[in-house]
Short mmCIF file of C-alpha atoms and ligand atoms in Angstrom, two decimals:
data_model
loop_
_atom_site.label_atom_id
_atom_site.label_comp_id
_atom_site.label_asym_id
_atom_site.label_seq_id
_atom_site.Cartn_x
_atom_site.Cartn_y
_atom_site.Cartn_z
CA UNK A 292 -3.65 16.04 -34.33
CA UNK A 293 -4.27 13.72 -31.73
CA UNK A 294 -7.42 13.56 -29.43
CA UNK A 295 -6.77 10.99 -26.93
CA UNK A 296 -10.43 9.49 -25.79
CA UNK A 297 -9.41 6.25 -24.21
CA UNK A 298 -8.35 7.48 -20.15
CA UNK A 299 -10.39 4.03 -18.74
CA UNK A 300 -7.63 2.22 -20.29
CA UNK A 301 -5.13 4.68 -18.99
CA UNK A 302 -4.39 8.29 -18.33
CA UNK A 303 -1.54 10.83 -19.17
CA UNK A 304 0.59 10.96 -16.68
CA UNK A 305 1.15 14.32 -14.91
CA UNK A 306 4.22 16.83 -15.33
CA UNK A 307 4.74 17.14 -11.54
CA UNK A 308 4.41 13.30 -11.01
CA UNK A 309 7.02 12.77 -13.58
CA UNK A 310 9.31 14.74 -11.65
CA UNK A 311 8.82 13.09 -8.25
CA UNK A 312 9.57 9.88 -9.89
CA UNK A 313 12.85 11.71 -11.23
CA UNK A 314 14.21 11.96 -7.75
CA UNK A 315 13.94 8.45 -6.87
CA UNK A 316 14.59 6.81 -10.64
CA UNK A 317 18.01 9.35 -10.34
CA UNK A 318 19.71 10.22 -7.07
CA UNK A 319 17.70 8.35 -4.60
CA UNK A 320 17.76 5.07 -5.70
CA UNK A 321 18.04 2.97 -2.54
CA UNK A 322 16.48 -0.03 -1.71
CA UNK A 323 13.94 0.69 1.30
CA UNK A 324 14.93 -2.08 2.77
CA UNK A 325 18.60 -1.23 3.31
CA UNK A 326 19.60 0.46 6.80
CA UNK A 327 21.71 3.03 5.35
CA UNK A 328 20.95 6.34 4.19
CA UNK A 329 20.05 5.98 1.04
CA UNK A 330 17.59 3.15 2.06
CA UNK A 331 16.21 5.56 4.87
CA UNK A 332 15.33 8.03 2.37
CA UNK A 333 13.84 5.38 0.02
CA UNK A 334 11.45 4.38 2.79
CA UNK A 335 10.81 7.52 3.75
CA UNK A 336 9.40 8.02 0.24
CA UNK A 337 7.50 5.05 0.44
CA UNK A 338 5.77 5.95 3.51
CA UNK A 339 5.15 9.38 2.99
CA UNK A 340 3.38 8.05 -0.50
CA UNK A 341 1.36 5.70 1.44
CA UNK A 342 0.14 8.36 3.94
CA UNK A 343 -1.25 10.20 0.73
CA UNK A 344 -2.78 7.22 -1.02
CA UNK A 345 -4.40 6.34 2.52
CA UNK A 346 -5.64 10.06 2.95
CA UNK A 347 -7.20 10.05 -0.57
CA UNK A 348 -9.02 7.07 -0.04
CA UNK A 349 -9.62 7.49 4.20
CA UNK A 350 -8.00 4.40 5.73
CA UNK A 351 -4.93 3.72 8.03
CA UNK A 352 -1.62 3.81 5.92
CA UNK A 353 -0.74 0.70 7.49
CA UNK A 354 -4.05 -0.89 5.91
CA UNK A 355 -2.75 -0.43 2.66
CA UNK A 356 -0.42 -2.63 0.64
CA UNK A 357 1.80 -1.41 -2.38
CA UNK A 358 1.41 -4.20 -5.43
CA UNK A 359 2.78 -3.87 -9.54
CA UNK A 360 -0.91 -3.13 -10.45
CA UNK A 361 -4.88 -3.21 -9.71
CA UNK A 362 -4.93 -6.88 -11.37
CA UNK A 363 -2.36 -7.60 -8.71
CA UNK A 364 -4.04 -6.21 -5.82
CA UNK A 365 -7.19 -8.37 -6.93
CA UNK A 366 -5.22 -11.59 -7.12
CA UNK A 367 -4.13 -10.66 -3.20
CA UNK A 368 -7.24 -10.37 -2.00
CA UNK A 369 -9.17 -13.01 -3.84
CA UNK A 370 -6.59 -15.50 -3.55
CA UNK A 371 -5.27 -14.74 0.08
CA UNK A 372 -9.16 -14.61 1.39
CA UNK A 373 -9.51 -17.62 -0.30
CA UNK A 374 -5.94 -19.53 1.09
CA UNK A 375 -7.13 -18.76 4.77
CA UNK A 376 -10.85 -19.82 4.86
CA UNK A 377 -11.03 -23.39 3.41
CA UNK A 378 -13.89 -24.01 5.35
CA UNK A 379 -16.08 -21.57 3.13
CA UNK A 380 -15.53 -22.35 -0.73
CA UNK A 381 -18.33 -20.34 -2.57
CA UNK A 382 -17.45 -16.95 -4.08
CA UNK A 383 -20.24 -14.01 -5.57
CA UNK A 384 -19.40 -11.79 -8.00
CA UNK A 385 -20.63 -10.25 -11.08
CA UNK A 386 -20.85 -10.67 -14.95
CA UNK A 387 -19.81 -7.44 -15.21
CA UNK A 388 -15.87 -7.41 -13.39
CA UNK A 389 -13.03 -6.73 -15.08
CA UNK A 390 -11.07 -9.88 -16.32
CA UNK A 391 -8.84 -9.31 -13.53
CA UNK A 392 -11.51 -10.50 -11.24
CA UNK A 393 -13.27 -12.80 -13.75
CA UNK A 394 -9.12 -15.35 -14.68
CA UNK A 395 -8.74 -14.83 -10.75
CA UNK A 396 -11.82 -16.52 -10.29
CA UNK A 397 -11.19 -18.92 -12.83
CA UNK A 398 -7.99 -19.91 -11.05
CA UNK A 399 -9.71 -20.71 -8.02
CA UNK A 400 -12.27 -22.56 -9.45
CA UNK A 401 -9.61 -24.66 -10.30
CA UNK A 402 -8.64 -24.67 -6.81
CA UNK A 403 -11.86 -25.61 -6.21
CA UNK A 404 -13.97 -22.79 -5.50
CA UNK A 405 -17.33 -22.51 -6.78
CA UNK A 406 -18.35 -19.37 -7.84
CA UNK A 407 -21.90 -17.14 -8.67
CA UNK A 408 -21.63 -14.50 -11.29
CA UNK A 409 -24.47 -12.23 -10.47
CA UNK A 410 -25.90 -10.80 -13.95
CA UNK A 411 -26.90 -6.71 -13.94
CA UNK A 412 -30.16 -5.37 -14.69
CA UNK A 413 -30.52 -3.69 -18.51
CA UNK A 414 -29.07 -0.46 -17.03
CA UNK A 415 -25.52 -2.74 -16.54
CA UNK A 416 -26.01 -2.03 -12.94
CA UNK A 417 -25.96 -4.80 -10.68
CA UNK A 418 -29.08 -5.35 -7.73
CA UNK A 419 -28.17 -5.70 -4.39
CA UNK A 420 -31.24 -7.93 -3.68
CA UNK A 421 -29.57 -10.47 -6.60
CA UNK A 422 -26.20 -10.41 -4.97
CA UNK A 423 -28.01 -11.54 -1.44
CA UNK A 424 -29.65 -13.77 -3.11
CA UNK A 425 -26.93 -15.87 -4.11
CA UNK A 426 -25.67 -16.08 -0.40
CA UNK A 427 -25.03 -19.68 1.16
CA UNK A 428 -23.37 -20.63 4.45
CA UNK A 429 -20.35 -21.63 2.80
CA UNK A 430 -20.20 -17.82 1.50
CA UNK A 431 -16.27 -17.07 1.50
CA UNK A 432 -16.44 -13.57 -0.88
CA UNK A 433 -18.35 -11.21 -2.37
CA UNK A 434 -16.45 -9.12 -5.29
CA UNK A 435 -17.97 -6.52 -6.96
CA UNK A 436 -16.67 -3.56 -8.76
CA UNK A 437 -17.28 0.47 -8.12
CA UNK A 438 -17.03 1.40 -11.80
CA UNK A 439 -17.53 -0.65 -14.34
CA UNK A 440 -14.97 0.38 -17.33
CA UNK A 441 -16.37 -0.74 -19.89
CA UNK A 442 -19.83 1.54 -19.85
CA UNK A 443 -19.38 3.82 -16.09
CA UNK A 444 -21.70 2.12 -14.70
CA UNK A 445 -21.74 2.65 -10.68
CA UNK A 446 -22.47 -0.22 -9.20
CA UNK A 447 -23.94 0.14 -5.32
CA UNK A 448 -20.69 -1.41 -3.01
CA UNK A 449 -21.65 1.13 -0.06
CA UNK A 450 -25.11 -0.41 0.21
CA UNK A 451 -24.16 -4.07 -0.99
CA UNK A 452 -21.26 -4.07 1.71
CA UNK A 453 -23.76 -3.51 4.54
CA UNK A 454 -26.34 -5.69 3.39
CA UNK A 455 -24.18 -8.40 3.10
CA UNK A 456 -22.85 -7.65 6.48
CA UNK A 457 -26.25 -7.89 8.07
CA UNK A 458 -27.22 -10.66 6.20
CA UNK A 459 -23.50 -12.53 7.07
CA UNK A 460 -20.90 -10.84 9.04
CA UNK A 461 -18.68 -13.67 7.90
CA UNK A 462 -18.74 -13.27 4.80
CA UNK A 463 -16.17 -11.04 3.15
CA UNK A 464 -16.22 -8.02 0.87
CA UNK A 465 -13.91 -7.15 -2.51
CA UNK A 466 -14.26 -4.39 -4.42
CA UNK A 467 -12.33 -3.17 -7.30
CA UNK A 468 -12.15 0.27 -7.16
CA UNK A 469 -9.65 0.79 -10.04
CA UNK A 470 -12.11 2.85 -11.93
CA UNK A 471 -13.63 4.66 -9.31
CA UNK A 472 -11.00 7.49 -7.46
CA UNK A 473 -12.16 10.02 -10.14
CA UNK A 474 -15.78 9.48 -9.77
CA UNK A 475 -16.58 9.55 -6.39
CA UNK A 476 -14.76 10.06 -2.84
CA UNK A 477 -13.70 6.65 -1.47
CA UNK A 478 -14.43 6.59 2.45
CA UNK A 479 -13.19 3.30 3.28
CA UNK A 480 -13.72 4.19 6.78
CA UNK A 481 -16.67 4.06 6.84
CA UNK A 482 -17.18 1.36 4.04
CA UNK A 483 -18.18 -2.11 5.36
CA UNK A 484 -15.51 -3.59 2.75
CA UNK A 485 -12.65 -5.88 3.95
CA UNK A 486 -10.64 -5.03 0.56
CA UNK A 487 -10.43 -2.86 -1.93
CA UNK A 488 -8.45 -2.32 -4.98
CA UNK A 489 -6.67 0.42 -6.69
CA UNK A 490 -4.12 1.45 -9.88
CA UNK A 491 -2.45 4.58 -10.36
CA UNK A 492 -1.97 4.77 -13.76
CA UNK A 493 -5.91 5.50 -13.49
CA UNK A 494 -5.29 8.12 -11.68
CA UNK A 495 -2.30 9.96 -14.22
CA UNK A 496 -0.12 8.17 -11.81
CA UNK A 497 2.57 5.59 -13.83
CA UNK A 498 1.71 2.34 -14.78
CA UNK A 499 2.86 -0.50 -13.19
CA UNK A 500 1.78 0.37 -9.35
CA UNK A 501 -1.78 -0.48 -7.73
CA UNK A 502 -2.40 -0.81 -3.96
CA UNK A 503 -4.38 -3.08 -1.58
CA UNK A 504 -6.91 -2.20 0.95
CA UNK A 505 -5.99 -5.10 3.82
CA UNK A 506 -8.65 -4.33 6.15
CA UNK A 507 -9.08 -7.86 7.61
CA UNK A 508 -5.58 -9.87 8.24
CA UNK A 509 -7.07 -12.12 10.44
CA UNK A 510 -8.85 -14.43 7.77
CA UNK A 511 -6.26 -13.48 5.05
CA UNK A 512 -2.82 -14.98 3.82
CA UNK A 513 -0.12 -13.25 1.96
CA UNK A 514 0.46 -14.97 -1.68
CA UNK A 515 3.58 -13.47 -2.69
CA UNK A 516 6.35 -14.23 -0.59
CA UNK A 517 9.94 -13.95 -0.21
CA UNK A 518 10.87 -11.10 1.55
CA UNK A 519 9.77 -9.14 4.44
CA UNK A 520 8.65 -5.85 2.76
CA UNK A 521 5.07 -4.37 3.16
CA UNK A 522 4.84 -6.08 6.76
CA UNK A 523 5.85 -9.46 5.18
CA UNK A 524 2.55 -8.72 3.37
CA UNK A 525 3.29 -9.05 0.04
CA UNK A 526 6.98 -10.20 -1.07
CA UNK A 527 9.32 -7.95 -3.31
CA UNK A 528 11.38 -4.62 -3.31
CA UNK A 529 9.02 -2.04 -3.57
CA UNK A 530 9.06 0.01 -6.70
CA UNK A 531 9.92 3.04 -5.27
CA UNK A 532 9.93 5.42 -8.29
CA UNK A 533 6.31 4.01 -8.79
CA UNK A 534 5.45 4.14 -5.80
CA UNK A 535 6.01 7.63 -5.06
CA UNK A 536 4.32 8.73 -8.61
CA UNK A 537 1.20 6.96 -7.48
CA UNK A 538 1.39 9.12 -3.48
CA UNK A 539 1.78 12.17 -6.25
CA UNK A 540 -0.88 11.53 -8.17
CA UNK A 541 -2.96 10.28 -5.33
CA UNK A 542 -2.38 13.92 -4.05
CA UNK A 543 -3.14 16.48 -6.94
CA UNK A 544 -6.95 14.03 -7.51
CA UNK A 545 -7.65 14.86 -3.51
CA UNK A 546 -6.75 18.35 -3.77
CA UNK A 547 -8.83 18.68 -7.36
CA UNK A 548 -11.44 16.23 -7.18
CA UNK A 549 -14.41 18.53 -7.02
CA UNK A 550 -12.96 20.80 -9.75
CA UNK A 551 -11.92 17.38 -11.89
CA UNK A 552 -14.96 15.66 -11.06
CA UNK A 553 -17.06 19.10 -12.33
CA UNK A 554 -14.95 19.47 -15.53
CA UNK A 555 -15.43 15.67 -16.15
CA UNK A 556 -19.04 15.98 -16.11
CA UNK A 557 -19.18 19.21 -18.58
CA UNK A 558 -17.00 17.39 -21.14
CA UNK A 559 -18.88 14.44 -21.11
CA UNK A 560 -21.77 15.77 -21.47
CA UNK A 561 -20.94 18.05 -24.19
CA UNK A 562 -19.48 14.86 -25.64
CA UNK A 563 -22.88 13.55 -25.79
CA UNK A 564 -24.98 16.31 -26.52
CA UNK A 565 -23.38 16.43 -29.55
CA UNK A 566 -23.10 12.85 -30.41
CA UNK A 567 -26.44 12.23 -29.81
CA UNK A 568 -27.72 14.42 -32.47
CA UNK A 569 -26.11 12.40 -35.03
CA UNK A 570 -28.91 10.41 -36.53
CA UNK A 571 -29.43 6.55 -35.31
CA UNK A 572 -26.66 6.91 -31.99
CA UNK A 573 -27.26 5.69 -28.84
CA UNK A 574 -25.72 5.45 -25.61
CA UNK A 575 -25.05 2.26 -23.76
CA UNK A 576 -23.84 4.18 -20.48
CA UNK A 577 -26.75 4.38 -18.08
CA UNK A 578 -27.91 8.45 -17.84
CA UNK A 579 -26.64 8.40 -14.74
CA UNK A 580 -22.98 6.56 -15.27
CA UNK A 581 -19.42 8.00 -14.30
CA UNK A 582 -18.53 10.92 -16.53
CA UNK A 583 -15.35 9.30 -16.83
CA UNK A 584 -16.73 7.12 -19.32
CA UNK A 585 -19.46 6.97 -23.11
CA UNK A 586 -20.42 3.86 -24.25
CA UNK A 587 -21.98 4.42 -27.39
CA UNK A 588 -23.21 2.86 -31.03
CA UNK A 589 -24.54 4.35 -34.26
CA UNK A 590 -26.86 2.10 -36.17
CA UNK A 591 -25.17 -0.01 -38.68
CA UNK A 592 -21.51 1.44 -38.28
CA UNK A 593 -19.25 -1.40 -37.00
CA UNK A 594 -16.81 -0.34 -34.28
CA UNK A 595 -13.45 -2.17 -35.93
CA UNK A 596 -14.11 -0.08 -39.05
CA UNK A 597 -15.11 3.12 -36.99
CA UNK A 598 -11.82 2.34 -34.43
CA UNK A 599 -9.82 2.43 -37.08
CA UNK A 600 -10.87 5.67 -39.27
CA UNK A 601 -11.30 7.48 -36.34
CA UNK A 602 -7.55 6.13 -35.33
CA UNK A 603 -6.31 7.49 -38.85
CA UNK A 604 -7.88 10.66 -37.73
CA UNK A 605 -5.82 10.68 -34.44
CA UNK A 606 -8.44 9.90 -32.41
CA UNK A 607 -7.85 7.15 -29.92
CA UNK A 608 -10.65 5.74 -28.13
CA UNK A 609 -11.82 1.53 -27.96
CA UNK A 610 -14.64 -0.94 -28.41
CA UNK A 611 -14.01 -1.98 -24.74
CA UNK A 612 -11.33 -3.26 -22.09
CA UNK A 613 -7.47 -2.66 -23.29
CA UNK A 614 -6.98 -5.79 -21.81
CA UNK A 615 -9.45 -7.49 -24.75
CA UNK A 616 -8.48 -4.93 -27.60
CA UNK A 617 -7.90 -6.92 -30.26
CA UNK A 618 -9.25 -9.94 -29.69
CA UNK A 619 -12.95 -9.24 -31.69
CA UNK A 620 -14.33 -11.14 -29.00
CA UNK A 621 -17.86 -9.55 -28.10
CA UNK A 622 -17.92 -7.52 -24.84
CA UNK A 623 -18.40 -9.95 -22.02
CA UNK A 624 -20.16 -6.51 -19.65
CA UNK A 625 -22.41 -5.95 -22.85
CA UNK A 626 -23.50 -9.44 -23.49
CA UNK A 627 -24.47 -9.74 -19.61
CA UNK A 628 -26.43 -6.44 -20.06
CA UNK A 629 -28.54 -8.76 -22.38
CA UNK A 630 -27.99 -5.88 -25.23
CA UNK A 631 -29.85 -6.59 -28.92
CA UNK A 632 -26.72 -8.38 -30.99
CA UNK A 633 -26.03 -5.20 -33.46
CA UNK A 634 -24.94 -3.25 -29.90
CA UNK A 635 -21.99 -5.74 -29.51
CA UNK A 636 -20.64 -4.96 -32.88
CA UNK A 637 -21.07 -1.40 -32.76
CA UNK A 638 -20.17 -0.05 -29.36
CA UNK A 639 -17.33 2.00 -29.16
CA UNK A 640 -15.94 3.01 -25.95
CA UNK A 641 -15.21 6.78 -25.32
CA UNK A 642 -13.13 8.14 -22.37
CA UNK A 643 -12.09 11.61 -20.81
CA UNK A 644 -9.93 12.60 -17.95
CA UNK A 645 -8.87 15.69 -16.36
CA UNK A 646 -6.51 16.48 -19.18
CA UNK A 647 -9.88 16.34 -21.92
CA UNK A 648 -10.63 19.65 -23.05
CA UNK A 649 -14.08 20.53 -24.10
CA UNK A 650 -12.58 22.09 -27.46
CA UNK A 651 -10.59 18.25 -27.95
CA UNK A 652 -14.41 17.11 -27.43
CA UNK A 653 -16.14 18.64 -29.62
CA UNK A 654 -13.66 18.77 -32.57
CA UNK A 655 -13.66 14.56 -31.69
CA UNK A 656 -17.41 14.87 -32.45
CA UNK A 657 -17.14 16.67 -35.71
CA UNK A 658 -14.77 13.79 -36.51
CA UNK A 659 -16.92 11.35 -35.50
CA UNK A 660 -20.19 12.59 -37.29
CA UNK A 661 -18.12 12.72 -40.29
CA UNK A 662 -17.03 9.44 -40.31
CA UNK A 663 -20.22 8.10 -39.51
CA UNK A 664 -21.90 9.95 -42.10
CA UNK A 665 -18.98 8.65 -44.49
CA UNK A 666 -18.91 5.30 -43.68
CA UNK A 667 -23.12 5.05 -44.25
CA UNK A 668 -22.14 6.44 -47.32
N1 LIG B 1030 -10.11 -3.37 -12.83
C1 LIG B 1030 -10.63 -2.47 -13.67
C2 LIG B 1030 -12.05 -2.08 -13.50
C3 LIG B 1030 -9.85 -1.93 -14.68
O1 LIG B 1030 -10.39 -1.05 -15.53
C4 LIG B 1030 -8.50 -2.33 -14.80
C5 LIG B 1030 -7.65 -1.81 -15.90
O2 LIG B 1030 -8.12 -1.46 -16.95
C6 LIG B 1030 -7.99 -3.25 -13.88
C7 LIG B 1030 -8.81 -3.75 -12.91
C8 LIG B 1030 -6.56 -3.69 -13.94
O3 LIG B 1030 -5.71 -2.68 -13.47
P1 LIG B 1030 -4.17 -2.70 -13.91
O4 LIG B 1030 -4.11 -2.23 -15.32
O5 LIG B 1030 -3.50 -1.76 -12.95
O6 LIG B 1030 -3.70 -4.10 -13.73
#
């Protein structure tokens, strides 16, 4: 048996994306760059996979900018803001980001950047009125996440964007949306962000491929260079096979989002219904967090110990980021929440996508209730 709980860390990838990526990993392998046929077809691919990225998340096709991965994408627009406004050195973001925000921003401290890290409320949701706060005139960036992956939580971009806007129309906007295409329709239209992040193995696209929301040009410089692909935007031959998976995948969530998005939201919460009537659990996800993702904790069960029965059990699921498994360093998004200490070593990260069933969800609770019961002894 094997329940797979851990989709924030990545999802299954989908039959019919599989076979898109055939085409182009078999018979039409050219490089889009070439003039000949087989590179015509190649960009034609690449294209028509940009169209339905842009459709699923409302912006120009030309606004958006094929990378190897969401951490990617970040490092574009972080560092390429950053290369083209030395004049403005100070950068706001959040506790709460993904380390793929948190090393960028290490990096350009180095480069000299100073940077805020706005803490989030005990919900793990992050104010507006503390992100404004932090404003100065030498204001370069403001980067804060959609989703955070380690507990759901939604933090409030649409609002932030525009207050930050009013307060500063100089100063720019980031947000890493790698968690957020299942939760809630992206309108970057109408979104007072200058960039935006995405991955498609988030999406049951492959791994490997994210994309970059270039809204503003003007005050931005491309960092990876050495060729002329994505308008001499970012350097490379595109990965077409990848590519094309992630327009596929980008796709099948726009034409099932409100049937995904519903099934999400029963799963999880019969996830938690019955998790929460095993005694001493609680839930570190905010009521109202992404149904994507459970952060929870039962009273005096460690999560390394729980990880790993629950992993002999076939159930895969995580204390926190993939990028940090491992490492039995504390959750950096839990310690900002200001959580009481025994919460570090006990939450366990739970995670459902499209593909969850509510029968793999409930049998996953059994399991758990079990163990927990076991391990108390
Ligand atoms: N940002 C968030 C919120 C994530 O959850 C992840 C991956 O887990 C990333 C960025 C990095 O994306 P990728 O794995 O495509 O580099």
């Amino acid at each position: 048996m094997n329940i797979y709980l851990d989709n924030a860390a990545t999802t299954p990838i989908f039959p019919e994306v599989v076979a898109k990526m055939n085409q182009f990993l078999h018979q039409d392998y050219g490089n889009p760059s070439s003039i000949h046929g087989a590179g015509r077809e190649a960009r034609r691919a690449v294209e028509s996979a940009r169209e339905q990225v842009a459709r699923l998340v409302d912006c120009h096709p030309a606004q958006l900018v094929f990378t190897s991965s969401g951490t990617e994408s970040i490092h574009h627009a972080l560092l390429g803001a950053f290369l083209a406004n030395p004049e403005r050195r100070h950068i706001v973001t959040t506790a709460i980001e993904h380390h793929a925000v948190l090393q960028t921003c290490e990096l350009l401290e180095h480069l000299g950047a100073e940077i805020s890290y706005v803490r989030p409320r005990a919900d793990c949701i992050v104010r507006c009125e503390d992100v404004l706060a932090e404003l100065r005139p030498d204001t370069l960036l403001v980067s804060v996440m959609g989703v955070n992956n380690e507990t759901g939580s939604i933090q409030p971009v649409v609002d932030l964007a525009a207050r930050v806007k009013a307060q500063d129309s100089d100063v720019l906007v980031h947000s890493d949306f790698v968690q957020a295409l299942p939760v809630f329709p992206v309108h970057l239209r109408a979104l007072q962000i200058d960039y935006a992040s995405f991955s498609a193995h988030k999406i049951h696209g492959p791994k490997g491929v994210g994309a970059l929301y270039l809204a503003n040009q003007k005050r931005w410089l491309p960092v990876l260079r050495g060729g002329n692909q994505e308008r001499q935007r970012r350097g490379g031959t595109e990965n077409v096979p990848g590519i094309v998976g992630f327009g596929a995948a980008a796709e099948l969530l726009m034409d099932g989002f409100q049937n995904q998005y519903e099934h999400l939201r029963h799963v999880a919460d019969a996830f938690w219904d019955m998790l929460s009537k095993i005694p001493g659990a609680y839930r570190n996800s905010p009521l109202d967090a992404a149904p994507t993702i459970l952060n929870v904790g039962f009273r005096g069960v460690a999560n390394d110990v729980l990880l790993m029965r629950l992993d002999l059990a076939g159930i895969s699921a995580s204390a926190g980021s993939a990028c940090t498994a491992g490492s039995l360093q504390p959750s950096h998004v839990l310690e900002a929440c200001d959580v009481d200490r025994h919460v570090l070593k006990e939450a366990v990260r739970f995670s459902f996508s499209s593909m969850t069933s509510e029968d793999e969800v409930v049998k996953a609770a059994e399991i758990i209730r079990d163990i927990v019961f076991s391990l108390r002894g």
